[in-house]
Coordinates of C-alpha atoms in Angstrom, one line a residue:
X34 CA -150.5 -17.7 88.9
X35 CA -151.5 -20.2 91.5
X36 CA -152.2 -18.6 94.8
X37 CA -149.7 -19.4 97.6
X38 CA -150.7 -20.3 101.1
X39 CA -148.9 -20.0 104.4
X40 CA -147.0 -23.0 105.8
X41 CA -149.1 -23.2 108.9
X42 CA -152.2 -23.8 106.7
X43 CA -150.4 -26.8 105.2
X44 CA -149.0 -28.2 108.5
X45 CA -152.2 -27.8 110.6
X46 CA -154.5 -29.5 108.1
X47 CA -151.9 -32.3 107.6
X48 CA -151.7 -33.0 111.3
X49 CA -155.5 -32.8 111.7
X50 CA -156.0 -35.0 108.6
X51 CA -153.7 -37.7 110.0
X52 CA -155.6 -37.7 113.3
X53 CA -159.0 -37.8 111.6
X54 CA -157.9 -40.6 109.2
X55 CA -156.7 -42.6 112.2
X56 CA -160.0 -42.1 114.1
X57 CA -161.9 -43.0 111.0
X58 CA -159.8 -46.1 110.4
X59 CA -160.1 -47.3 114.0
X60 CA -163.9 -46.5 114.1
X61 CA -164.4 -48.4 110.8
X62 CA -162.5 -51.3 112.1
X63 CA -164.3 -51.4 115.4
X64 CA -167.7 -51.1 113.8
X65 CA -166.9 -53.8 111.2
X66 CA -165.5 -56.1 113.9
X67 CA -168.5 -55.5 116.1
X68 CA -171.0 -56.2 113.3
X69 CA -169.1 -59.3 112.3
X70 CA -169.1 -60.5 115.9
X71 CA -172.9 -60.0 116.2
X72 CA -173.5 -61.7 112.8
X73 CA -171.4 -64.7 113.9
X74 CA -173.2 -65.0 117.2
X75 CA -176.5 -64.8 115.4
X76 CA -175.4 -67.6 113.0
X77 CA -174.4 -69.8 115.8
X78 CA -177.6 -69.2 117.7
X79 CA -179.7 -70.0 114.6
X80 CA -177.8 -73.2 114.0
X81 CA -178.2 -74.3 117.6
X82 CA -182.0 -73.5 117.5
X83 CA -182.3 -75.6 114.3
X84 CA -180.4 -78.5 115.9
X85 CA -182.8 -78.6 118.8
X86 CA -185.7 -79.1 116.4
X87 CA -183.9 -81.5 114.1
X88 CA -185.0 -84.8 115.7
X89 CA -188.7 -83.7 116.0
X90 CA -188.7 -82.7 112.4
X91 CA -187.0 -85.9 111.2
X92 CA -189.7 -88.0 113.0
X93 CA -192.4 -86.3 110.9
X94 CA -190.6 -86.6 107.6
X95 CA -190.4 -90.5 107.6
X96 CA -193.2 -91.0 106.7
X97 CA -194.0 -87.4 105.6
X98 CA -196.7 -85.6 107.6
X99 CA -196.9 -82.1 106.0
X100 CA -199.5 -80.7 108.4
X101 CA -197.6 -81.9 111.4
X102 CA -194.4 -80.5 110.1
X103 CA -196.0 -77.1 109.4
X104 CA -197.6 -77.1 112.9
X105 CA -194.4 -77.9 114.6
X106 CA -192.6 -75.0 112.8
X107 CA -195.3 -72.6 113.9
X108 CA -195.4 -73.8 117.5
X109 CA -191.6 -73.8 117.8
X110 CA -191.3 -70.2 116.7
X111 CA -194.5 -68.9 118.3
X112 CA -192.7 -67.4 121.3
X113 CA -189.5 -66.4 119.6
X114 CA -188.4 -64.1 116.8
X115 CA -186.7 -66.9 114.9
X116 CA -188.3 -68.1 111.7
X117 CA -188.2 -71.9 111.0
X118 CA -188.6 -73.4 107.5
X119 CA -188.5 -77.1 106.4
X120 CA -187.7 -77.8 102.7
X121 CA -187.9 -81.2 101.0
X122 CA -185.0 -82.4 98.6
X123 CA -187.0 -81.2 95.6
X124 CA -187.1 -77.6 97.0
X125 CA -190.8 -77.7 98.0
X126 CA -191.5 -76.0 101.4
X127 CA -193.6 -78.2 103.7
X128 CA -193.4 -76.1 106.9
X129 CA -192.8 -72.5 107.8
X130 CA -193.4 -70.5 111.0
X131 CA -194.5 -67.3 109.1
X132 CA -196.3 -68.3 106.0
X133 CA -198.5 -71.1 104.6
X134 CA -196.2 -73.6 102.7
X135 CA -198.6 -73.7 99.8
X136 CA -198.1 -70.0 99.1
X137 CA -194.3 -70.2 99.1
X138 CA -192.0 -70.5 96.1
X139 CA -189.8 -73.5 95.5
X140 CA -186.6 -72.9 97.5
X141 CA -184.2 -75.2 95.6
X142 CA -182.2 -72.3 94.1
X143 CA -181.7 -70.4 97.4
X144 CA -178.0 -70.1 98.1
X145 CA -178.2 -71.5 101.6
X146 CA -180.4 -74.4 100.4
X147 CA -178.0 -75.3 97.6
X148 CA -175.1 -75.4 100.2
X149 CA -177.2 -77.7 102.5
X150 CA -178.0 -80.0 99.6
X151 CA -174.2 -80.4 99.2
X152 CA -173.9 -81.5 102.9
X153 CA -172.7 -78.1 104.2
X154 CA -174.2 -75.6 106.6
X155 CA -175.5 -72.8 104.3
X156 CA -175.5 -69.2 105.5
X157 CA -176.9 -66.3 103.6
X158 CA -178.0 -62.7 104.3
X159 CA -180.6 -61.1 101.9
X160 CA -183.8 -59.3 101.7
X161 CA -187.0 -61.4 102.3
X162 CA -190.0 -60.5 100.1
X163 CA -192.2 -62.4 102.5
X164 CA -191.6 -60.4 105.7
X165 CA -189.9 -57.4 103.9
X166 CA -186.8 -57.4 106.1
X167 CA -183.1 -58.2 105.7
X168 CA -182.7 -61.7 107.1
X169 CA -179.9 -64.1 108.0
X170 CA -180.6 -67.6 106.8
X171 CA -178.9 -70.8 108.3
X172 CA -179.7 -74.1 106.6
X173 CA -178.3 -77.6 107.3
X174 CA -179.2 -81.0 105.8
X175 CA -181.3 -83.6 107.7
X176 CA -180.3 -87.2 107.0
X177 CA -182.1 -90.5 107.7
X178 CA -180.0 -93.6 107.4
X179 CA -177.5 -91.7 105.2
X180 CA -180.2 -90.3 102.9
X181 CA -181.1 -86.7 102.6
X182 CA -184.7 -86.3 103.6
X183 CA -184.9 -82.5 103.9
X184 CA -183.3 -79.2 104.9
X185 CA -184.1 -77.4 108.1
X186 CA -183.6 -73.6 107.9
X187 CA -183.7 -71.0 110.6
X188 CA -183.6 -67.3 110.0
X189 CA -183.6 -64.1 111.9
X190 CA -184.0 -60.4 111.0
X191 CA -180.7 -58.5 111.1
X192 CA -182.4 -55.2 111.7
X193 CA -181.9 -55.6 115.4
X194 CA -178.2 -56.1 114.8
X195 CA -178.1 -52.9 112.7
X196 CA -179.9 -51.0 115.5
X197 CA -177.3 -52.1 118.0
X198 CA -174.5 -51.2 115.6
X199 CA -176.1 -47.8 115.1
X200 CA -176.1 -47.1 118.8
X201 CA -172.4 -48.1 119.0
X202 CA -171.7 -45.9 115.9
X203 CA -173.2 -42.9 117.6
X204 CA -171.1 -43.3 120.7
X205 CA -167.9 -43.8 118.6
X206 CA -168.8 -40.6 116.6
X207 CA -169.2 -38.5 119.7
X208 CA -165.9 -39.8 121.1
X209 CA -164.1 -39.2 117.8
X210 CA -165.4 -35.6 117.7
X211 CA -164.1 -34.9 121.1
X212 CA -160.7 -36.4 120.2
X213 CA -160.6 -34.5 116.9
X214 CA -161.3 -31.2 118.7
X215 CA -158.5 -31.9 121.1
X216 CA -156.2 -33.0 118.3
X217 CA -156.9 -29.8 116.3
X218 CA -155.9 -27.6 119.3
X219 CA -152.6 -29.5 119.7
X220 CA -152.0 -29.4 115.9
X221 CA -152.4 -25.7 115.8
X222 CA -150.1 -25.2 118.7
X223 CA -147.4 -27.4 117.2
X224 CA -147.8 -25.8 113.7
X225 CA -147.3 -22.3 115.2
X226 CA -144.2 -23.4 117.0
X227 CA -142.7 -24.5 113.7
X228 CA -143.8 -21.7 111.5
X229 CA -143.0 -18.7 113.7
X230 CA -139.2 -19.0 113.3
X231 CA -139.6 -19.5 109.6
X232 CA -141.8 -16.4 109.3
X233 CA -139.1 -14.4 110.9
X234 CA -136.5 -15.8 108.6
X235 CA -138.8 -15.2 105.6
X236 CA -139.0 -11.5 106.5
X237 CA -135.2 -11.3 106.7
X238 CA -134.8 -13.2 103.4
X239 CA -137.2 -10.9 101.8
X240 CA -134.9 -8.0 102.6
X241 CA -132.1 -9.9 100.9
X242 CA -134.4 -10.3 97.8
X243 CA -135.1 -6.5 97.9
X244 CA -131.3 -5.8 97.7
X245 CA -130.7 -5.2 101.4
X246 CA -127.6 -7.6 101.6
X247 CA -126.3 -5.7 104.6
X248 CA -129.0 -7.0 106.8
X249 CA -128.3 -10.1 108.8
X250 CA -130.7 -12.8 110.1
X251 CA -131.2 -13.3 113.8
X252 CA -130.1 -16.7 115.1
X253 CA -132.8 -18.9 116.6
X254 CA -132.5 -21.1 119.7
X255 CA -133.4 -24.1 117.4
X256 CA -130.3 -25.6 116.1
X257 CA -131.5 -26.3 112.6
X258 CA -133.0 -22.8 112.1
X259 CA -129.8 -21.2 113.6
X260 CA -127.6 -23.1 111.1
X261 CA -129.8 -22.0 108.3
X262 CA -129.8 -18.4 109.3
X263 CA -126.0 -18.4 109.7
X264 CA -125.6 -20.0 106.2
X265 CA -127.9 -17.4 104.7
X266 CA -125.9 -14.6 106.3
X267 CA -122.7 -16.0 104.6
X268 CA -124.5 -16.4 101.4
X269 CA -125.5 -12.7 101.5
X270 CA -121.9 -11.6 101.7
X271 CA -120.9 -13.7 98.6
X272 CA -124.1 -12.8 96.7
X273 CA -123.4 -9.2 96.6
X274 CA -120.0 -9.8 94.9
X275 CA -121.5 -12.3 92.4
X276 CA -124.5 -10.1 91.6
X277 CA -122.1 -7.3 90.6
X278 CA -120.1 -9.6 88.4
X279 CA -123.2 -11.1 86.8
X280 CA -124.7 -7.7 86.1
X281 CA -121.6 -6.7 84.2
X282 CA -121.6 -9.9 82.2
X283 CA -125.3 -9.8 81.5
X284 CA -125.2 -6.2 80.3
X285 CA -122.5 -7.2 77.8
X286 CA -124.4 -10.3 76.6
X287 CA -127.7 -8.5 76.2
X288 CA -126.1 -5.7 74.3
X289 CA -124.6 -8.1 71.8
X290 CA -127.7 -10.3 71.4
X291 CA -130.0 -7.2 71.1
X292 CA -127.9 -5.7 68.3
X293 CA -127.9 -8.9 66.3
X294 CA -130.1 -9.1 63.2
X295 CA -130.2 -12.9 63.5
X296 CA -132.4 -14.7 66.0
X297 CA -130.6 -16.6 68.7
X298 CA -132.1 -19.4 70.9
X299 CA -130.2 -21.5 73.4
X300 CA -131.6 -24.7 74.7
X301 CA -130.6 -27.5 77.1
X302 CA -130.3 -31.2 76.2
X303 CA -134.0 -31.6 76.7
X304 CA -134.7 -28.8 74.2
X305 CA -136.0 -26.4 76.9
X306 CA -135.4 -22.7 76.1
X307 CA -132.7 -21.2 78.4
X308 CA -132.1 -18.0 76.4
X309 CA -133.7 -16.1 73.4
X310 CA -133.1 -12.7 71.9
X311 CA -135.7 -10.2 70.7
X312 CA -135.1 -10.9 67.1
X313 CA -136.0 -14.6 67.5
X314 CA -139.1 -13.7 69.5
X315 CA -140.3 -11.4 66.8
X316 CA -139.6 -14.0 64.1
X317 CA -141.9 -16.6 65.7
X318 CA -144.3 -14.0 67.3
X319 CA -143.7 -15.2 70.9
X320 CA -143.2 -13.4 74.2
X321 CA -139.7 -13.5 75.6
X322 CA -141.0 -13.7 79.2
X323 CA -143.2 -16.8 78.6
X324 CA -140.7 -19.1 76.8
X325 CA -137.9 -19.7 79.4
X326 CA -137.9 -23.3 80.6
X327 CA -140.5 -24.4 78.1
X328 CA -139.9 -26.9 75.3
X329 CA -138.9 -25.6 71.9
X330 CA -141.7 -27.7 70.3
X331 CA -144.2 -26.1 72.6
X332 CA -142.9 -22.5 71.9
X333 CA -142.2 -22.9 68.2
X334 CA -144.8 -25.2 66.6
X335 CA -142.9 -26.3 63.5
X336 CA -142.2 -29.9 62.6
X337 CA -139.2 -29.1 60.5
X338 CA -137.6 -27.1 63.3
X339 CA -138.2 -29.9 65.8
X340 CA -136.6 -32.5 63.5
X341 CA -133.6 -30.1 63.0
X342 CA -133.1 -29.8 66.7
X343 CA -133.4 -33.5 67.3
X344 CA -130.7 -34.2 64.7
X345 CA -128.4 -31.6 66.0
X346 CA -128.7 -32.6 69.7
X347 CA -128.5 -36.3 69.0
X348 CA -125.4 -36.1 66.8
X349 CA -123.6 -33.2 68.6
X350 CA -122.5 -31.7 65.3
X351 CA -123.1 -28.3 63.7
X352 CA -125.9 -28.5 61.2
X353 CA -127.6 -26.0 58.9
X354 CA -130.8 -26.1 57.0
X355 CA -133.7 -23.9 55.6
X356 CA -137.1 -24.4 57.1
X357 CA -140.5 -23.1 56.2
X358 CA -142.5 -21.3 58.9
X359 CA -146.1 -20.1 58.6
X360 CA -146.8 -17.0 60.6
X361 CA -148.7 -14.2 58.9
X362 CA -147.7 -15.8 55.6
X363 CA -144.9 -18.2 54.5
X364 CA -141.4 -17.4 55.9
X365 CA -138.1 -19.1 55.1
X366 CA -135.6 -19.3 57.9
X367 CA -132.0 -20.4 57.6
X368 CA -131.3 -22.2 60.8
X369 CA -127.8 -23.1 62.1
X370 CA -127.4 -25.1 65.3
X371 CA -124.1 -25.8 67.1
X372 CA -123.4 -27.6 70.4
X373 CA -123.6 -25.4 73.5
X374 CA -120.7 -26.1 75.8
X375 CA -120.0 -25.2 79.4
X376 CA -116.7 -24.1 80.9
X377 CA -115.5 -27.7 81.0
X378 CA -116.3 -28.2 77.3
X379 CA -119.1 -30.5 78.2
X380 CA -122.1 -30.3 75.9
X381 CA -125.1 -28.9 77.8
X382 CA -127.5 -28.0 74.9
X383 CA -127.6 -26.4 71.5
X384 CA -127.3 -22.8 70.2
X385 CA -129.5 -22.0 67.3
X386 CA -128.9 -19.0 65.0
X387 CA -131.8 -18.1 62.7
X388 CA -131.7 -15.8 59.7
X389 CA -134.8 -14.7 57.8
X390 CA -133.9 -15.5 54.2
X391 CA -137.4 -15.3 52.8
X392 CA -136.7 -12.4 50.5
X393 CA -133.3 -13.7 49.5
X394 CA -134.7 -17.1 48.5
X395 CA -137.6 -15.6 46.7
X396 CA -135.2 -13.3 44.8
X397 CA -133.0 -16.3 44.0
X398 CA -136.0 -18.3 42.7
X399 CA -137.2 -15.2 40.8
X400 CA -133.8 -14.8 39.3
X401 CA -133.5 -18.4 38.2
X402 CA -137.1 -18.4 36.8
X403 CA -136.5 -15.1 35.1
X404 CA -133.2 -16.2 33.6
X405 CA -134.8 -19.4 32.3
X406 CA -137.8 -17.6 30.9
X407 CA -135.8 -14.8 29.2
X408 CA -133.4 -17.4 27.8
X409 CA -136.3 -19.4 26.3
X410 CA -138.1 -16.3 25.0
X411 CA -135.0 -14.9 23.3
X412 CA -133.7 -18.2 22.1
X413 CA -136.9 -19.0 20.2
X414 CA -136.7 -16.0 17.8
X415 CA -132.9 -16.2 17.6
X416 CA -133.1 -19.9 16.6
X417 CA -135.6 -18.9 13.9
X418 CA -133.4 -16.0 12.7
X419 CA -130.3 -18.2 12.6
X420 CA -132.1 -20.8 10.7
X421 CA -133.4 -18.5 8.0
X422 CA -130.1 -16.7 7.7
X423 CA -128.3 -20.0 7.2
X424 CA -130.9 -20.8 4.6
X425 CA -130.3 -17.5 2.8
X426 CA -126.6 -18.0 3.0
X427 CA -126.7 -21.5 1.4
X428 CA -129.8 -20.9 -0.8
X429 CA -130.4 -19.4 -4.2
X430 CA -130.6 -15.6 -3.8
X431 CA -131.9 -15.2 -7.3
X432 CA -135.4 -16.2 -6.1
X433 CA -136.4 -12.7 -4.9
X434 CA -139.8 -13.8 -3.8
X435 CA -138.5 -16.5 -1.5
X436 CA -135.7 -14.3 -0.3
X437 CA -138.3 -11.5 0.6
X438 CA -140.4 -14.1 2.4
X439 CA -137.4 -15.2 4.6
X440 CA -136.4 -11.6 5.3
X441 CA -140.0 -10.8 6.4
X442 CA -139.9 -13.7 8.8
X443 CA -136.5 -12.6 10.1
X444 CA -137.9 -9.0 10.5
X445 CA -140.9 -10.3 12.4
X446 CA -138.6 -12.2 14.9
X447 CA -136.3 -9.2 15.2
X448 CA -139.3 -7.1 16.0
X449 CA -140.4 -9.7 18.6
X450 CA -136.9 -9.6 20.2
X451 CA -137.2 -5.8 20.3
X452 CA -140.6 -5.9 22.0
X453 CA -139.3 -8.4 24.6
X454 CA -136.4 -6.1 25.3
X455 CA -138.6 -3.0 25.4
X456 CA -141.0 -4.7 27.9
X457 CA -138.1 -5.9 30.0
X458 CA -136.6 -2.4 30.2
X459 CA -140.0 -0.9 31.0
X460 CA -140.6 -3.5 33.7
X461 CA -137.2 -2.8 35.2
X462 CA -137.8 0.9 35.1
X463 CA -141.1 0.6 36.8
X464 CA -139.6 -1.6 39.6
X465 CA -136.7 0.8 40.0
X466 CA -138.9 3.9 40.2
X467 CA -141.2 2.1 42.6
X468 CA -138.3 1.2 44.9
X469 CA -136.9 4.7 45.1
X470 CA -140.5 6.2 45.0
X471 CA -139.8 8.3 41.9
X472 CA -143.0 7.7 40.0
X473 CA -144.5 11.0 38.8
X474 CA -147.8 11.6 40.6
X475 CA -150.2 14.2 39.4
X476 CA -154.0 14.7 39.4
X477 CA -155.6 13.2 36.3
X478 CA -159.0 12.3 35.1
X479 CA -159.7 8.6 34.7
X480 CA -161.9 9.2 31.7
X481 CA -159.0 10.9 29.9
X482 CA -156.7 7.9 30.7
X483 CA -159.1 5.4 29.3
X484 CA -159.9 7.5 26.2
X485 CA -156.1 7.5 25.4
X486 CA -155.9 3.8 25.9
X487 CA -158.8 3.2 23.5
X488 CA -157.2 5.5 20.8
X489 CA -153.9 3.6 21.1
X490 CA -155.8 0.3 20.6
X491 CA -158.0 1.6 17.8
X492 CA -156.3 -0.4 15.1
X493 CA -157.1 -3.7 16.8
X494 CA -160.6 -2.6 17.6
X495 CA -161.4 -1.7 14.0
X496 CA -159.7 -4.9 12.6
X497 CA -162.0 -7.1 14.7
X498 CA -164.9 -4.7 14.7
X499 CA -165.2 -4.9 18.5
X500 CA -167.5 -2.5 20.4
X501 CA -165.9 -0.9 23.3
X502 CA -168.4 0.3 25.9
X503 CA -167.1 2.8 28.5
X504 CA -168.9 3.6 31.7
X505 CA -166.9 6.1 33.9
X506 CA -168.2 7.7 37.0
X507 CA -168.7 11.4 36.5
X508 CA -165.7 13.6 37.5
X509 CA -163.7 10.5 38.7
X510 CA -160.0 11.5 39.2
X511 CA -157.1 10.9 41.4
X512 CA -153.4 11.3 41.9
X513 CA -151.6 8.9 39.6
X514 CA -148.7 8.6 37.2
X515 CA -150.8 9.2 34.0
X516 CA -148.2 7.6 31.7
X517 CA -148.0 4.4 33.7
X518 CA -151.7 4.2 34.2
X519 CA -152.2 4.6 30.5
X520 CA -149.7 1.8 29.8
X521 CA -151.6 -0.5 32.2
X522 CA -155.0 0.3 30.6
X523 CA -153.5 -0.3 27.1
X524 CA -152.1 -3.7 28.2
X525 CA -155.4 -4.8 29.7
X526 CA -157.5 -3.5 26.7
X527 CA -155.1 -4.9 24.2
X528 CA -155.3 -8.4 25.9
X529 CA -159.1 -8.1 25.9
X530 CA -159.1 -7.4 22.2
X531 CA -156.7 -10.1 21.3
X532 CA -158.6 -12.8 23.1
X533 CA -162.0 -11.7 22.1
X534 CA -163.9 -13.0 19.0
X535 CA -164.8 -10.6 16.1
X536 CA -167.8 -8.3 16.6
X537 CA -167.9 -8.9 20.3
X538 CA -168.1 -6.4 23.2
X539 CA -165.4 -5.2 25.6
X540 CA -166.7 -3.3 28.6
X541 CA -164.6 -0.7 30.5
X542 CA -166.1 0.4 33.9
X543 CA -164.5 2.9 36.3
X544 CA -166.1 3.8 39.7
X545 CA -165.3 4.3 43.3
X546 CA -165.9 1.4 45.7
X547 CA -165.2 2.3 49.3
X548 CA -161.8 3.9 49.6
X549 CA -160.5 2.7 46.2
X550 CA -161.0 3.3 42.5
X551 CA -161.8 0.2 40.5
X552 CA -161.3 0.0 36.7
X553 CA -162.7 -3.1 35.1
X554 CA -161.9 -4.5 31.7
X555 CA -164.5 -7.2 30.8
X556 CA -164.3 -9.2 27.6
X557 CA -166.4 -12.0 26.0
X558 CA -163.4 -14.1 25.0
X559 CA -162.5 -17.8 25.6
X560 CA -161.9 -17.3 29.3
X561 CA -159.2 -18.7 31.5
X562 CA -159.2 -22.0 33.5
X563 CA -159.1 -21.5 37.3
X564 CA -155.8 -23.4 37.7
X565 CA -154.0 -20.7 35.7
X566 CA -155.3 -17.7 37.6
X567 CA -152.9 -17.7 40.6
X568 CA -149.8 -17.5 38.2
X569 CA -151.4 -15.3 35.5
X570 CA -149.3 -12.2 36.5
X571 CA -146.0 -13.9 36.6
X572 CA -143.4 -12.9 34.0
X573 CA -143.5 -14.9 30.8
X574 CA -146.4 -17.1 32.1
X575 CA -148.9 -18.0 29.4
X576 CA -152.0 -20.0 29.4
X577 CA -151.7 -21.0 25.8
X578 CA -148.1 -20.4 24.7
X579 CA -148.7 -21.2 21.0
X580 CA -151.7 -18.9 20.8
X581 CA -150.0 -16.1 22.7
X582 CA -147.0 -16.0 20.5
X583 CA -149.2 -16.2 17.4
X584 CA -151.1 -13.1 18.7
X585 CA -147.7 -11.3 19.2
X586 CA -147.6 -11.3 23.1
X587 CA -144.3 -11.2 25.0
X588 CA -145.7 -12.7 28.2
X589 CA -144.8 -9.5 30.2
X590 CA -147.9 -7.4 29.7
X591 CA -149.8 -8.5 32.8
X592 CA -146.6 -8.5 34.9
X593 CA -146.1 -4.8 33.9
X594 CA -149.8 -4.1 34.9
X595 CA -149.2 -5.8 38.3
X596 CA -146.1 -3.7 39.0
X597 CA -147.8 -0.5 37.9
X598 CA -150.7 -1.2 40.3
X599 CA -148.2 -1.9 43.1
X600 CA -146.3 1.3 42.4
X601 CA -149.5 3.1 43.1
X602 CA -150.1 1.1 46.3
X603 CA -152.8 -0.9 44.6
X604 CA -153.3 -4.3 43.1
X605 CA -154.9 -6.2 40.3
X606 CA -157.4 -9.0 40.4
X607 CA -159.0 -11.4 37.8
X608 CA -162.2 -13.3 37.5
X609 CA -162.7 -15.7 34.6
X610 CA -164.6 -18.8 33.4
X611 CA -163.9 -20.9 30.3
X612 CA -166.1 -19.8 27.4
X613 CA -167.6 -17.0 29.4
X614 CA -164.9 -14.3 29.2
X615 CA -162.6 -12.6 31.7
X616 CA -162.7 -9.5 33.9
X617 CA -159.5 -7.8 35.0
X618 CA -159.9 -5.2 37.7
X619 CA -157.4 -2.5 38.7
X620 CA -157.7 -1.5 42.4
X621 CA -156.2 1.9 43.0
X622 CA -156.3 4.1 46.2
X623 CA -159.0 6.7 45.9
X624 CA -156.9 9.4 47.6
X625 CA -153.2 9.7 47.1
X626 CA -150.9 12.5 48.3
X627 CA -148.6 13.6 45.5

């Protein structure tokens, strides 16, 4: 929070600053005017000095006598501080009081010389490399019978002027300092006269703020302050009544808002927050104390929410929509916005009601996907069964071999339907037991669970002549539902066997890593493309549908494994590369209280 300062420390510097600025402005103007005055006087003096030599110089230019011109320049400036220079129309110097003309540069491009060549009096102030001083140059043309025969230039060092200005500047500075000291004293006195009554009123007003509404402000002998004190006394009488009424209303409103499961945000027409309840603050992970008066876009950084608010406030109609918000994961909010009206039914903003429908929308999506998948999975064998039954009904039943073939196919599809239903029932039972926490936990050895799984899959192992290598940490055990854990191990091992080539190796490893038990099932099969891995544990999701059905899979095995792991507060992960096999890992808590 920005540090506050007393009024006197604002008034006093302001008065003092005005005084100092006035002194500086006057001083600057005086110095500028004085310097300009001296420069103008110097220019006039230089021009007059040059005019006095003009006739003598002209007599030596027609015909040209360079030595005489140079001698005249040196003699004319011998007893003065003025420098005299004569320049021919081609810019060549033929006479100079300070330097030999032969050693001097061509002066045709000098500013004052160019002006003189045009028929004007040229004036220029610049640094002279010859005498190493700032000089004022005044040059004017010399004509003979209307023809330019040369330029006479006089110059003088401006250092002397600067020295004079410096002396004047010093006197002005001393005078300004004295005036500033006097002004500071007067400013302090005036500031104190203004702030003292305000400080007394502040102390009385602070008592009002602390709840002492019985106190009354003393009336000042200054009319404005007296009127203010009297008004504040009247205000205190009415304030007590209104505070009581507001407190009653606010208590009711806060009780209602706090008890709501929905988030509520009220904004003005500029989308600044004027009210928010605790539920909304938690939804968007913001502090209630820091949002009031701030823009909704600044508080809730969500583009969809901003567009929603713009549409609602611009149309003045009630609107509703779902928006996505990312805060510790993806959340789905159902947002409803209605106009916020005052007592006169005038629209003053918008009222936003927010419901967290993340789980509801996910369940709806899961229900739709599940219904679609189940319908597809059941329809496929039913369609086949119906087709073969119709064939049997319309065909020749005397062909017992063909009839037996059709019945075997029907039996296969019926068994598939039964497997799908069994897996669905098992998945439903696992989810239900997990929700009501009724899975049977007991201490069991991991090695026994894995041995049981290998025995249950022995037929497939022998058929494909697969070598199963088990590596189990000695004495590894934990509190699990042994039946569910065996089912998970059987599903993972059965998958590894199905998708492995004949006479390959399947490795099972169980060990503790940190605070969890990891059980890995590694095969040497075809592997899984990376794009399929995120959805691998969804119900009925298959990487290769045709191959999965051919191998007898229902598409629910990995989903069952995932829910078994979750029922034990664990999870499952997968690593795979095409043509390099896959590794499925069960992550289970190492310690679990039964």
